[in-house]
Coordinates of C-alpha atoms in Angstrom, one line a residue:
M48 CA 86.5 99.0 101.1
E49 CA 90.3 99.2 101.0
I50 CA 93.2 98.1 103.2
S51 CA 96.2 100.4 103.1
N52 CA 99.3 101.1 105.1
L53 CA 101.7 103.9 105.7
V54 CA 105.3 102.7 106.2
V55 CA 108.3 104.6 107.6
S56 CA 111.1 102.2 108.1
H57 CA 114.9 101.8 108.3
K58 CA 114.9 101.2 104.5
K59 CA 114.4 104.9 103.8
A60 CA 114.6 106.7 107.2
T61 CA 117.4 107.4 109.5
I62 CA 117.1 106.8 113.3
D63 CA 116.4 110.5 113.9
E64 CA 113.7 110.5 111.2
L65 CA 112.1 107.4 112.7
Q66 CA 112.1 109.0 116.1
K67 CA 110.4 112.1 114.7
A68 CA 107.7 110.1 112.9
W69 CA 106.1 109.0 116.2
H70 CA 103.9 111.7 117.8
G71 CA 102.3 111.2 121.2
D72 CA 101.0 107.9 122.6
L73 CA 99.3 105.0 120.8
K74 CA 95.7 106.0 121.9
S75 CA 96.0 109.6 120.7
L76 CA 97.3 108.5 117.3
I77 CA 94.5 106.0 116.9
D78 CA 91.9 108.6 117.9
R79 CA 93.3 111.0 115.3
I80 CA 93.2 108.3 112.5
L81 CA 89.7 107.1 113.4
A82 CA 88.5 110.7 113.5
Y83 CA 88.5 110.5 109.7
P84 CA 84.9 109.5 108.8
N85 CA 86.0 107.2 106.0
I86 CA 88.3 105.1 108.2
T87 CA 86.6 102.2 110.1
E88 CA 89.6 100.2 111.5
C89 CA 93.2 101.0 112.4
V90 CA 96.3 99.2 113.7
I91 CA 99.6 101.0 114.5
L92 CA 103.0 99.3 114.7
H93 CA 106.0 101.0 116.4
T94 CA 109.5 99.5 116.8
C95 CA 113.0 100.8 116.8
N96 CA 113.1 100.3 113.0
R97 CA 109.6 101.2 111.9
V98 CA 106.4 103.2 112.3
E99 CA 103.5 101.7 110.4
V100 CA 99.8 102.6 110.2
Y101 CA 97.3 100.1 108.8
V102 CA 93.8 101.3 108.0
C103 CA 90.6 99.9 106.6
G104 CA 87.9 102.0 104.9
Y105 CA 87.4 104.1 101.8
E106 CA 89.7 106.6 100.0
T107 CA 92.4 105.3 102.4
V108 CA 95.5 106.4 100.3
N109 CA 94.4 110.1 100.3
T110 CA 93.7 109.9 104.0
L111 CA 97.1 108.4 104.8
K112 CA 98.8 111.1 102.7
E113 CA 96.8 113.8 104.6
F114 CA 97.8 112.1 107.9
M115 CA 101.4 112.0 106.8
K116 CA 101.4 115.8 106.2
E117 CA 99.6 116.4 109.5
M118 CA 102.4 114.5 111.3
G119 CA 105.1 116.4 109.4
V120 CA 106.7 113.2 108.0
P121 CA 108.8 113.9 104.8
K122 CA 107.3 112.2 101.7
R123 CA 110.7 110.8 100.6
I124 CA 110.8 108.4 103.6
V125 CA 107.2 107.2 103.3
E126 CA 105.8 104.2 101.5
I127 CA 102.1 103.7 101.0
N128 CA 100.7 100.4 99.9
T129 CA 97.1 99.3 99.2
D130 CA 95.2 96.0 99.3
E131 CA 97.4 93.1 98.1
K132 CA 100.7 95.0 98.5
A133 CA 99.7 96.2 102.0
L134 CA 98.7 92.6 103.0
E135 CA 102.0 91.2 101.6
H136 CA 103.9 93.8 103.5
I137 CA 102.5 92.9 106.9
L138 CA 103.1 89.2 106.2
R139 CA 106.7 90.0 105.3
V140 CA 107.1 92.1 108.4
A141 CA 105.8 89.3 110.7
S142 CA 108.1 86.9 108.9
G143 CA 111.2 89.0 109.5
L144 CA 111.7 89.7 105.8
E145 CA 111.4 93.5 106.3
S146 CA 113.7 93.6 109.4
M147 CA 117.1 95.2 109.4
M148 CA 118.4 91.9 110.7
V149 CA 116.5 89.6 108.3
G150 CA 114.8 86.8 110.1
E151 CA 114.8 88.4 113.6
D152 CA 112.3 86.8 116.0
Q153 CA 111.6 90.0 118.0
I154 CA 109.4 91.6 115.3
L155 CA 106.8 88.8 115.5
G156 CA 106.4 89.5 119.2
Q157 CA 106.1 93.2 118.5
V158 CA 103.4 92.6 115.8
K159 CA 101.5 90.6 118.4
E160 CA 101.9 93.2 121.1
Y161 CA 100.6 96.1 119.0
Y162 CA 97.8 94.1 117.5
H163 CA 96.5 93.3 121.0
L164 CA 97.1 96.8 122.2
C165 CA 95.1 98.3 119.3
K166 CA 92.4 95.6 119.8
E167 CA 92.1 96.7 123.5
L168 CA 91.7 100.3 122.4
G169 CA 88.8 99.3 120.1
S170 CA 90.4 100.2 116.8
V171 CA 90.5 96.6 115.3
G172 CA 87.4 95.4 113.5
D173 CA 86.7 92.1 111.6
I174 CA 89.0 92.9 108.6
L175 CA 92.2 93.9 110.4
D176 CA 91.6 91.2 113.0
L177 CA 91.7 88.6 110.2
V178 CA 94.7 90.3 108.6
F179 CA 96.9 90.4 111.8
K180 CA 95.9 86.9 112.9
K181 CA 97.1 85.7 109.5
A182 CA 100.3 87.7 109.7
I183 CA 101.1 86.2 113.1
Q184 CA 100.3 82.7 111.8
V185 CA 102.5 83.2 108.7
G186 CA 105.3 84.6 110.9
K187 CA 105.3 81.3 112.9
K188 CA 105.0 79.2 109.8
V189 CA 108.0 80.8 108.1
R190 CA 110.2 80.2 111.2
K191 CA 109.0 76.6 111.4
L192 CA 109.6 75.8 107.7
T193 CA 112.8 77.7 107.1
N194 CA 116.1 78.5 108.9
I195 CA 115.6 82.3 108.4
N196 CA 115.9 82.9 112.2
K197 CA 118.9 80.7 112.9
G198 CA 122.0 82.4 114.3
A199 CA 122.5 85.9 115.5
V200 CA 119.6 87.9 114.0
S201 CA 118.6 90.5 116.6
I202 CA 119.4 94.2 116.9
G203 CA 121.1 93.3 120.2
S204 CA 123.3 90.6 118.6
A205 CA 124.0 92.9 115.7
A206 CA 125.3 95.6 118.1
V207 CA 127.7 93.0 119.6
E208 CA 128.9 92.0 116.1
L209 CA 129.4 95.7 115.3
A210 CA 131.5 96.1 118.5
E211 CA 133.6 93.2 117.5
K212 CA 134.1 94.5 114.0
R213 CA 135.2 97.9 115.3
L214 CA 137.5 96.6 118.0
G215 CA 138.7 93.4 116.2
S216 CA 137.6 91.3 119.2
L217 CA 135.8 91.6 122.5
K218 CA 138.0 89.0 124.2
G219 CA 139.6 90.6 127.3
K220 CA 137.6 93.8 126.9
K221 CA 135.4 95.4 129.5
V222 CA 131.8 96.2 128.6
I223 CA 128.9 98.0 130.2
I224 CA 125.3 97.2 129.1
I225 CA 122.9 100.0 130.2
G226 CA 119.3 98.7 130.2
A227 CA 118.1 95.3 131.2
G228 CA 114.9 95.1 129.1
K229 CA 114.3 92.9 126.1
M230 CA 117.0 94.6 124.0
G231 CA 119.5 94.6 126.9
R232 CA 118.9 90.9 127.4
L233 CA 119.6 90.2 123.7
V234 CA 122.8 92.2 124.0
G235 CA 123.8 90.2 127.1
K236 CA 123.1 86.8 125.6
A237 CA 125.2 87.7 122.5
I238 CA 128.1 89.2 124.4
K239 CA 128.3 86.3 126.7
T240 CA 129.8 84.2 123.9
K241 CA 132.5 86.7 123.1
S242 CA 134.7 86.1 126.2
P243 CA 135.0 89.6 127.4
E244 CA 137.0 90.2 130.6
K245 CA 134.1 91.8 132.4
V246 CA 130.5 92.7 131.6
Y247 CA 128.8 95.3 133.8
V248 CA 125.0 95.6 133.8
A249 CA 123.3 98.9 134.9
N250 CA 119.6 99.4 135.1
R251 CA 117.3 101.9 136.8
T252 CA 115.4 99.1 138.4
A253 CA 118.1 97.3 140.3
E254 CA 116.2 93.9 140.4
K255 CA 116.1 93.6 136.6
G256 CA 119.8 94.6 136.4
F257 CA 120.7 91.9 139.0
A258 CA 118.6 89.3 137.1
L259 CA 120.3 90.0 133.7
A260 CA 123.8 90.1 135.3
K261 CA 123.2 86.7 136.9
E262 CA 121.8 85.2 133.7
I263 CA 124.9 86.2 131.6
G264 CA 127.6 85.9 134.3
G265 CA 128.0 89.7 134.5
I266 CA 128.4 92.2 137.4
P267 CA 125.4 94.3 138.4
I268 CA 126.2 97.9 139.2
P269 CA 124.0 100.8 140.5
F270 CA 122.7 103.0 137.7
S271 CA 124.1 106.0 139.6
D272 CA 127.7 104.5 139.4
V273 CA 127.8 104.3 135.6
K274 CA 130.1 107.3 135.3
E275 CA 132.7 105.6 137.6
Y276 CA 132.7 102.4 135.6
L277 CA 132.8 104.1 132.3
Q278 CA 136.3 105.2 133.0
E279 CA 137.7 101.7 132.8
C280 CA 135.4 100.2 130.1
D281 CA 136.2 99.7 126.4
V282 CA 132.6 99.4 125.1
V283 CA 129.2 100.8 126.2
I284 CA 126.0 99.5 124.7
T285 CA 122.9 101.4 125.7
A286 CA 119.4 100.0 125.3
T287 CA 117.0 101.7 127.7
S288 CA 113.5 102.9 127.2
A289 CA 114.2 106.3 128.8
P290 CA 112.4 109.2 127.0
H291 CA 115.5 111.5 127.3
Y292 CA 119.3 111.3 126.9
I293 CA 121.0 109.4 129.7
I294 CA 124.5 110.0 128.4
K295 CA 125.3 113.6 127.6
K296 CA 128.3 115.4 126.0
D297 CA 129.6 117.1 129.2
F298 CA 129.3 113.8 131.1
V299 CA 131.5 111.9 128.6
E300 CA 134.0 114.8 128.2
E301 CA 134.7 114.6 131.9
I302 CA 135.2 110.8 131.7
M303 CA 137.6 111.1 128.6
K304 CA 139.9 113.5 130.5
K305 CA 140.6 110.7 132.9
R306 CA 141.1 108.0 130.3
D307 CA 144.1 107.1 128.1
K308 CA 142.3 104.8 125.7
P309 CA 139.4 105.3 123.2
L310 CA 135.8 104.5 124.0
L311 CA 133.2 102.8 121.8
I312 CA 129.5 103.7 122.5
I313 CA 126.8 101.9 120.7
D314 CA 123.3 103.3 121.2
I315 CA 120.5 101.0 120.0
A316 CA 117.7 102.7 122.0
L317 CA 114.7 104.5 120.5
P318 CA 114.4 107.3 121.6
R319 CA 118.2 107.6 121.6
D320 CA 120.0 107.3 124.9
V321 CA 123.1 109.2 123.9
E322 CA 123.3 112.8 123.0
P323 CA 124.5 113.0 119.3
E324 CA 127.2 115.6 120.2
V325 CA 129.0 112.8 122.2
G326 CA 130.3 111.6 118.8
E327 CA 132.3 114.8 118.4
I328 CA 134.5 114.1 121.5
N329 CA 138.1 113.2 120.7
G330 CA 138.6 109.5 121.3
V331 CA 134.9 108.5 121.3
T332 CA 133.3 106.5 118.5
L333 CA 129.5 106.8 118.7
C334 CA 127.4 104.3 116.7
T335 CA 123.6 104.1 116.4
I336 CA 121.1 101.8 114.8
D337 CA 121.9 103.4 111.5
D338 CA 125.4 101.9 111.7
L339 CA 124.0 98.4 112.0
R340 CA 123.2 98.4 108.3
E341 CA 126.6 97.0 107.5
I342 CA 125.9 94.0 109.7
S343 CA 122.4 93.7 108.2
D344 CA 123.9 93.5 104.7
E345 CA 126.1 90.6 105.7
N346 CA 123.2 89.0 107.5
L347 CA 121.1 89.1 104.4
R348 CA 123.8 87.5 102.2
K349 CA 124.0 84.6 104.7
R350 CA 120.3 84.1 104.8
L351 CA 119.4 84.7 101.1
N352 CA 118.3 81.2 100.4
E353 CA 116.2 81.0 103.5
A354 CA 114.7 84.4 102.7
K355 CA 113.7 83.1 99.2
K356 CA 111.9 80.2 100.8
A357 CA 110.1 82.6 103.2
E358 CA 109.1 84.9 100.4
K359 CA 107.5 81.9 98.5
I360 CA 105.5 81.1 101.7
V361 CA 104.4 84.7 102.0
K362 CA 103.2 84.9 98.4
E363 CA 101.1 81.8 98.8
E364 CA 99.6 83.0 102.0
V365 CA 98.7 86.4 100.5
K366 CA 96.5 84.6 98.0
V367 CA 94.8 82.7 100.8
L368 CA 94.3 85.9 102.8
L369 CA 92.8 87.7 99.9
K370 CA 90.2 85.0 99.5
Q371 CA 89.4 85.0 103.2
I372 CA 89.0 88.8 103.1
K373 CA 86.5 88.6 100.2
E374 CA 84.5 85.9 102.0
L375 CA 84.5 88.0 105.2
R376 CA 83.4 91.1 103.3
A377 CA 80.6 89.1 101.6
K378 CA 79.4 88.0 105.0
K379 CA 79.5 91.5 106.4
A380 CA 77.7 92.9 103.3
V381 CA 74.9 90.3 103.7
R382 CA 74.7 91.1 107.4
Q383 CA 74.4 94.8 106.7
M384 CA 71.7 94.0 104.1
Y385 CA 69.7 92.0 106.7
T386 CA 70.3 94.5 109.5
L387 CA 69.0 97.4 107.3
A388 CA 66.0 95.3 106.3
Q389 CA 65.2 94.4 110.0
S390 CA 65.4 98.1 111.1
V391 CA 63.0 99.0 108.2
K392 CA 60.7 96.1 109.1
E393 CA 60.3 97.2 112.7
E394 CA 59.5 100.8 111.7
E395 CA 56.9 99.7 109.1
I396 CA 55.2 97.1 111.4
K397 CA 54.8 99.7 114.0
E398 CA 53.3 102.2 111.5
L399 CA 51.0 99.6 109.9
F400 CA 49.8 98.4 113.3
N401 CA 48.9 101.9 114.4
K402 CA 46.9 102.4 111.1
L403 CA 45.1 99.0 111.5
K404 CA 44.3 99.8 115.1
A405 CA 42.9 103.3 114.3
K406 CA 40.8 102.0 111.3
Y407 CA 39.7 98.5 112.4
G408 CA 40.4 98.5 116.1
V409 CA 42.7 95.5 116.0
G410 CA 44.7 94.5 119.1
E411 CA 48.3 93.7 119.8
D412 CA 47.6 90.0 119.1
V413 CA 48.0 90.8 115.4
L414 CA 51.6 91.9 115.8
P415 CA 53.2 88.4 115.7
L416 CA 51.3 87.8 112.4
L417 CA 52.6 91.0 110.9
D418 CA 56.1 90.2 112.1
S419 CA 55.9 86.7 110.6
F420 CA 54.7 88.0 107.3
A421 CA 57.5 90.7 107.1
E422 CA 60.2 88.2 108.2
S423 CA 59.1 85.8 105.4
F424 CA 59.0 88.6 102.9
I425 CA 62.5 89.7 103.8
K426 CA 64.0 86.2 103.6
K427 CA 62.5 85.5 100.2
F428 CA 63.3 89.0 98.8
L429 CA 66.9 88.9 99.9
R430 CA 67.6 85.3 99.1
M431 CA 68.9 85.9 95.6
P432 CA 71.1 88.9 96.5
T433 CA 72.6 86.8 99.3
V434 CA 73.4 84.0 96.9
R435 CA 74.9 86.4 94.3
I436 CA 77.1 88.1 97.0
K437 CA 78.4 84.8 98.2
E438 CA 79.1 83.6 94.6
A439 CA 81.0 86.9 94.0
A440 CA 83.2 86.1 97.0
R441 CA 84.0 82.6 95.7
N442 CA 84.7 83.8 92.2
G443 CA 86.9 86.7 93.4
N444 CA 84.5 89.3 92.0
S445 CA 85.1 92.1 94.5
S446 CA 83.1 94.7 92.5
I447 CA 79.8 93.0 93.4
I448 CA 80.8 93.0 97.1
E449 CA 81.8 96.7 96.9
V450 CA 78.4 97.5 95.4
A451 CA 76.6 95.6 98.2
E452 CA 78.8 97.5 100.8
F453 CA 78.0 100.8 99.2
L454 CA 74.2 100.1 99.0
F455 CA 73.7 98.6 102.5
G456 CA 76.0 100.4 104.9
G457 CA 79.7 100.9 105.7
A458 CA 81.2 104.3 105.3
H459 CA 78.7 105.3 102.6
N460 CA 75.6 105.7 104.7
V461 CA 72.8 107.8 103.1
P462 CA 72.1 111.0 105.0
E463 CA 68.9 111.0 107.0
G464 CA 66.0 112.0 104.8
E465 CA 67.9 111.6 101.5
D466 CA 65.8 108.6 100.5
E467 CA 62.5 110.5 101.0
K468 CA 63.8 113.4 98.8
T469 CA 64.7 110.9 96.1
E470 CA 61.4 109.2 96.3
K471 CA 59.5 112.4 96.1
R472 CA 61.4 113.4 93.0
E473 CA 60.8 110.1 91.3
T474 CA 57.0 110.1 92.1
A475 CA 56.5 113.7 91.1
G476 CA 57.1 112.9 87.4
P477 CA 58.7 115.1 84.7
V478 CA 58.7 118.9 85.1

C-alpha cells in the first residue's frame, strides 16, 4: 500500500496553467480516480494556488502519471511524491509553508473544507482520514507555537501590498473591490488600514456587498453600476467566483476613453475575472496572482526564522504520522485476515453440516458446536500471525505488513476460482 500525491502549484505553474489543470467538478474527478482498480482512497485539494490529488493504493505513481496525461497537464509543472515525501508535503501545505504567502491562514481552512467534501463523497478511507486529520492538527500546532501567520499573509493582503507598491501609496486613492466572498473580505480588511479616499464594494448578491462595505467603512454599489464607478477609480481588485470574465477588453476600452489617468487592475480570482487582453489597453496595468510572487518573496524573507521553526515541527510530526499509519495498516491487515477466515468458516460449516445431516441425520442443534470449534480453531491458528504483524508495526517493518495486505485482501484479491486451480495443480503431483 502506498500514499502518493500529484501536485500542481504556484511554484511551477502560472495562473493560466493552474486554471487548466482543473477539469469538471470535484465528484467527477474523484470518480475518475477511483475508477482505477488499484486506488482505494482519494482526496483532492483545489485553491487559487494549487491543484493536488492524494491517493492510497498500489502502483500509485504510475496511476497518477496516467491521470496527469489524461488531464492534459504538462509534465514540467507537475510534482509527484510518494509515502514520506507525500505526507510531509500535506503537513507543509496545512502549515502554510507551501503557500505563496508563507504562513497564510486560509489554506488550513481550505484543507479542512476539501477533506470534508471528499469524505462526504465517500472517497476517504481509514488511511487518508488519519493523514488529513494529522495535517489539520499540525497546521493548528504550527500557528500556535510559531509566529508564522502574524502580519499580512493572505492573497488578499498581498494584492493590497502590490497595489501600494505600484502606486507608491493608496492614501487618497479611490478603490473598487469586486467580490465580497472570503477573498474580497481579506482585501477589504487589508485596504482599510491604508487610508484610501473611498472604497467601493460591488457584489452580485447585494446583501453580501452591503455587509462587507459596512464592515470596512466602504460604500456599497450595485454590481450593474461598476462601469460608472470605474471611470473615477485608481485601483480595481477583483475576487469573485464567477466562472467567466466579468471585465472584458471592450468594456475597459470604453472606460479609458473617458479617463485622463491610468488604471491599475489586480485580478486575484480563479478562474480569472479579467480578460487577459485588458492588459494591452494603453493606460491600464493588469496584474494577476502571478504578479504577487514579488510580495511573496519579501514575505518569506520576513518569516524565514518562523518558517524554520515550523519546518522542524513538521519533520517531527511526519515521524509520528508514519508510525501511526503502520499501526493502522497492521490493524487493517489483521482485520482482513480475520474477515477472510470468518467468510471461509461460514461456508465450510454449512458444507460440513449438510454432509453430517445426509450421512448421520444430525439436526441443527449441532451448528453451535461446529461454530464454536471453528471459532476456536481460527483464533488459535491466527494468534501468532496477529502477534507478528503487530510487532512489525511497532518495529517499523512495513514489508511484513505489505505481505499480510497482499495475502489477505486489499487491491490484490485473488480472482474467483484461482485458489482451486492452484490446489488442483499441487495435488496432481509431477507430470
